Coordinates of C-alpha atoms in Angstrom, one line a residue:
Chain H
D1 CA -26.8 -45.6 16.6
A2 CA -29.2 -43.0 17.7
K3 CA -32.4 -42.7 15.7
T4 CA -33.0 -39.7 13.5
T5 CA -36.2 -38.1 12.2
Q6 CA -36.3 -36.0 9.0
P7 CA -39.1 -34.6 7.0
T8 CA -39.9 -36.8 4.0
S9 CA -39.6 -34.0 1.4
M10 CA -38.9 -30.3 1.0
D11 CA -38.9 -27.8 -1.8
C12 CA -36.6 -24.8 -2.2
A13 CA -36.3 -22.1 -4.8
E14 CA -33.1 -21.9 -6.8
G15 CA -30.7 -19.3 -5.2
R16 CA -32.4 -19.4 -1.9
A17 CA -31.1 -21.0 1.3
A18 CA -32.2 -24.6 1.9
N19 CA -32.6 -25.5 5.6
L20 CA -32.9 -29.2 6.3
P21 CA -33.8 -30.2 9.8
C22 CA -33.0 -33.4 11.7
N23 CA -34.2 -34.5 15.1
H24 CA -31.9 -36.8 17.1
S25 CA -33.3 -36.5 20.6
T26 CA -31.6 -39.7 21.9
I27 CA -28.1 -38.7 20.8
S28 CA -25.3 -39.7 23.2
G29 CA -22.3 -37.6 24.2
N30 CA -19.9 -39.7 22.1
E31 CA -21.9 -39.4 18.9
Y32 CA -21.2 -37.2 15.9
V33 CA -23.9 -35.9 13.5
Y34 CA -23.1 -36.6 9.8
W35 CA -24.8 -35.4 6.7
Y36 CA -24.7 -37.1 3.4
R37 CA -26.7 -36.7 0.2
Q38 CA -27.4 -39.1 -2.7
I39 CA -28.4 -38.2 -6.2
H40 CA -30.3 -40.9 -8.0
S41 CA -28.0 -43.7 -9.2
Q42 CA -24.9 -42.2 -7.7
G43 CA -23.0 -43.0 -4.5
P44 CA -23.7 -41.0 -1.3
Q45 CA -21.7 -37.8 -1.0
Y46 CA -20.3 -36.7 2.3
I47 CA -21.3 -33.1 3.1
I48 CA -20.3 -32.2 6.7
H49 CA -20.2 -33.5 10.3
G50 CA -20.0 -32.1 13.8
L51 CA -20.0 -32.9 17.4
K52 CA -21.4 -29.9 19.3
N53 CA -20.1 -26.8 17.6
N54 CA -21.5 -25.3 14.5
E55 CA -19.5 -26.2 11.4
T56 CA -19.0 -24.7 7.9
N57 CA -17.3 -25.9 4.8
E58 CA -17.4 -25.1 1.1
M59 CA -20.6 -27.1 0.7
A60 CA -22.8 -26.3 3.7
S61 CA -23.2 -25.2 7.3
L62 CA -24.3 -27.4 10.1
I63 CA -26.1 -25.9 13.1
I64 CA -26.4 -28.1 16.2
T65 CA -28.6 -27.0 19.0
E66 CA -27.0 -26.5 22.4
D67 CA -28.7 -29.6 23.9
R68 CA -27.6 -31.5 20.7
K69 CA -31.1 -33.0 20.2
S70 CA -31.5 -31.5 16.8
S71 CA -29.5 -30.0 13.9
T72 CA -30.0 -28.1 10.7
L73 CA -28.1 -28.5 7.5
I74 CA -28.0 -25.2 5.5
L75 CA -27.2 -25.0 1.8
P76 CA -26.7 -21.2 1.5
H77 CA -27.5 -20.8 -2.2
A78 CA -29.3 -23.8 -3.5
T79 CA -28.9 -24.8 -7.2
L80 CA -30.7 -27.3 -9.3
R81 CA -27.8 -29.7 -8.8
D82 CA -28.5 -29.8 -5.1
T83 CA -31.7 -31.8 -5.8
A84 CA -31.1 -35.1 -3.9
V85 CA -32.0 -37.2 -0.9
Y86 CA -30.3 -35.8 2.2
Y87 CA -29.5 -38.2 5.1
C88 CA -28.8 -37.2 8.7
I89 CA -26.8 -39.9 10.5
V90 CA -25.7 -40.1 14.2
R91 CA -22.8 -42.4 15.0
P92 CA -20.4 -42.9 17.8
F93 CA -17.1 -41.4 16.7
L94 CA -15.1 -44.3 18.2
Q95 CA -16.6 -46.6 15.6
E96 CA -14.4 -45.1 12.9
T97 CA -11.6 -47.5 13.3
S98 CA -13.7 -50.6 13.7
G99 CA -16.3 -52.3 11.5
S100 CA -18.6 -49.4 11.6
R101 CA -21.5 -49.4 9.2
L102 CA -23.4 -46.4 8.1
T103 CA -27.1 -46.7 8.7
F104 CA -29.2 -44.5 6.4
G105 CA -32.8 -43.7 7.3
E106 CA -35.4 -42.5 5.0
G107 CA -33.8 -39.1 4.4
T108 CA -35.3 -35.9 3.0
Q109 CA -36.0 -35.5 -0.7
L110 CA -34.9 -31.9 -1.4
T111 CA -36.2 -30.6 -4.7
V112 CA -34.7 -27.3 -5.9
N113 CA -37.1 -25.5 -8.3
P114 CA -36.1 -23.0 -11.0
Chain C
D1 CA -8.1 -35.6 -8.1
G2 CA -8.3 -38.0 -5.2
G3 CA -11.3 -40.3 -5.1
I4 CA -12.8 -43.7 -5.2
T5 CA -13.3 -45.4 -8.5
Q6 CA -15.7 -48.3 -9.0
S7 CA -16.0 -50.3 -12.2
P8 CA -17.9 -51.3 -14.1
K9 CA -20.8 -48.9 -13.7
Y10 CA -23.2 -51.6 -14.9
L11 CA -22.7 -55.4 -14.8
F12 CA -24.8 -58.4 -15.8
R13 CA -24.5 -61.8 -14.3
K14 CA -25.6 -65.1 -15.8
E15 CA -26.9 -68.0 -13.6
G16 CA -24.0 -69.8 -11.9
Q17 CA -21.5 -67.2 -12.8
N18 CA -19.1 -65.4 -10.4
V19 CA -18.5 -61.7 -11.1
T20 CA -16.0 -59.3 -9.6
L21 CA -16.6 -55.6 -8.9
S22 CA -13.6 -53.3 -8.7
C23 CA -13.0 -50.6 -6.1
E24 CA -9.8 -48.5 -6.2
Q25 CA -9.0 -45.5 -4.0
N26 CA -6.1 -43.0 -4.2
L27 CA -7.0 -41.2 -1.0
N28 CA -4.5 -43.2 1.0
H29 CA -7.3 -44.3 3.3
D30 CA -6.8 -47.2 5.6
A31 CA -10.3 -48.8 5.8
M32 CA -12.5 -49.8 3.0
Y33 CA -16.1 -51.1 2.9
W34 CA -18.6 -52.7 0.6
Y35 CA -22.3 -52.0 1.0
R36 CA -25.3 -53.2 -0.9
Q37 CA -28.3 -50.9 -1.5
D38 CA -31.7 -52.2 -2.7
P39 CA -34.5 -50.0 -4.1
G40 CA -36.0 -47.8 -1.4
Q41 CA -33.8 -49.2 1.3
G42 CA -30.7 -48.1 3.2
L43 CA -27.2 -49.5 3.1
R44 CA -26.3 -53.0 4.3
L45 CA -22.6 -53.8 5.1
I46 CA -21.2 -56.8 3.2
Y47 CA -17.5 -56.7 4.1
Y48 CA -14.9 -54.3 5.5
S49 CA -11.2 -54.1 5.8
Q50 CA -9.2 -52.0 8.1
I51 CA -5.7 -53.0 6.9
V52 CA -4.0 -54.8 4.0
N53 CA -4.4 -58.6 4.1
D54 CA -7.2 -58.4 6.7
F55 CA -11.0 -58.2 6.3
Q56 CA -14.1 -59.0 8.3
K57 CA -17.6 -60.0 7.5
G58 CA -20.4 -57.4 7.7
D59 CA -24.1 -58.1 8.1
I60 CA -24.8 -59.9 4.8
A61 CA -21.5 -61.6 3.8
E62 CA -23.0 -64.9 2.6
G63 CA -22.5 -65.3 -1.2
Y64 CA -19.7 -62.7 -1.4
S65 CA -15.9 -62.7 -1.1
V66 CA -13.3 -60.0 -0.9
S67 CA -9.5 -59.6 -0.9
R68 CA -7.2 -56.7 0.3
E69 CA -3.8 -57.3 -1.2
K70 CA -3.1 -53.7 -1.7
K71 CA -4.1 -50.6 0.4
E72 CA -5.7 -48.9 -2.6
S73 CA -7.8 -51.9 -3.8
F74 CA -10.7 -53.9 -2.4
P75 CA -12.4 -56.0 -5.0
L76 CA -15.7 -57.7 -4.3
T77 CA -16.7 -61.1 -5.9
V78 CA -20.4 -61.9 -6.1
T79 CA -20.5 -65.7 -6.2
S80 CA -23.1 -68.0 -7.6
A81 CA -24.1 -68.8 -4.0
Q82 CA -25.6 -65.3 -3.8
K83 CA -29.2 -66.1 -4.9
N84 CA -30.4 -62.5 -5.1
P85 CA -27.5 -60.4 -6.3
T86 CA -29.5 -57.7 -8.2
A87 CA -28.7 -54.5 -6.3
F88 CA -26.6 -51.3 -6.3
Y89 CA -23.1 -52.0 -4.8
L90 CA -21.2 -49.2 -3.1
C91 CA -17.6 -49.1 -2.1
A92 CA -16.5 -46.6 0.6
S93 CA -13.2 -45.8 2.4
T94 CA -12.2 -43.8 5.4
Q95 CA -9.0 -42.5 7.0
A96 CA -8.3 -43.9 10.5
G97 CA -9.0 -41.3 13.2
V98 CA -11.7 -40.0 15.4
G99 CA -14.8 -38.9 13.6
Q100 CA -13.4 -39.4 10.0
P101 CA -16.3 -39.7 7.5
Q102 CA -16.7 -42.5 5.0
H103 CA -16.4 -41.4 1.3
F104 CA -18.1 -43.4 -1.5
G105 CA -17.6 -44.3 -5.1
D106 CA -20.3 -43.9 -7.7
G107 CA -21.5 -47.5 -7.4
T108 CA -21.9 -50.6 -9.6
R109 CA -25.4 -51.7 -10.6
L110 CA -25.6 -55.5 -10.9
S111 CA -28.4 -57.2 -12.7
I112 CA -29.2 -60.8 -13.6
L113 CA -29.6 -61.9 -17.2

């Protein structure tokens, strides 16, 4: 899987947008970008994924640059419950039906402040 | 609501004892996975199953066993052969198909008495 680089920590004010960057400069053409988050002592929660187009769902938006070497996860109106470690993962999409494993890096600790 | 249920949330094991962690999903997902997470570390794959009555070893299968008798269930047994079982165990599942994400349960924390 391609290596990803994320900032170690970020802060955001409650109600403001949280923009979490991820660098994946060695991404291949058959690899998706996935975002998960993990709140302490809970299982990872899937947020969103994309290949090359921007994506939006009820939780967040994913902006992928045209060269696909970086992406940004946007939480439009952060709340205190969004405080968690956010993981950016790059994986070949053809692995989904095989023994694929998710490789979590260090992630970004997002702290939403009142 | 559809989801993945892991039980128990906390489990304690005595020396020489086998313990079984439960994982049930009602998402009608085909593939299921067991991961282990240690403090400050990422996920390591223990076993996975793509179809009923079939499963494969992951990266750290020694000391663990699984079964997949039903599509919705994938229990993990931590045997006495696993000398360092203290960890956070996560079960995940995914639907077959290109790009489908894995979804996780809330985990079982196993400790040694």
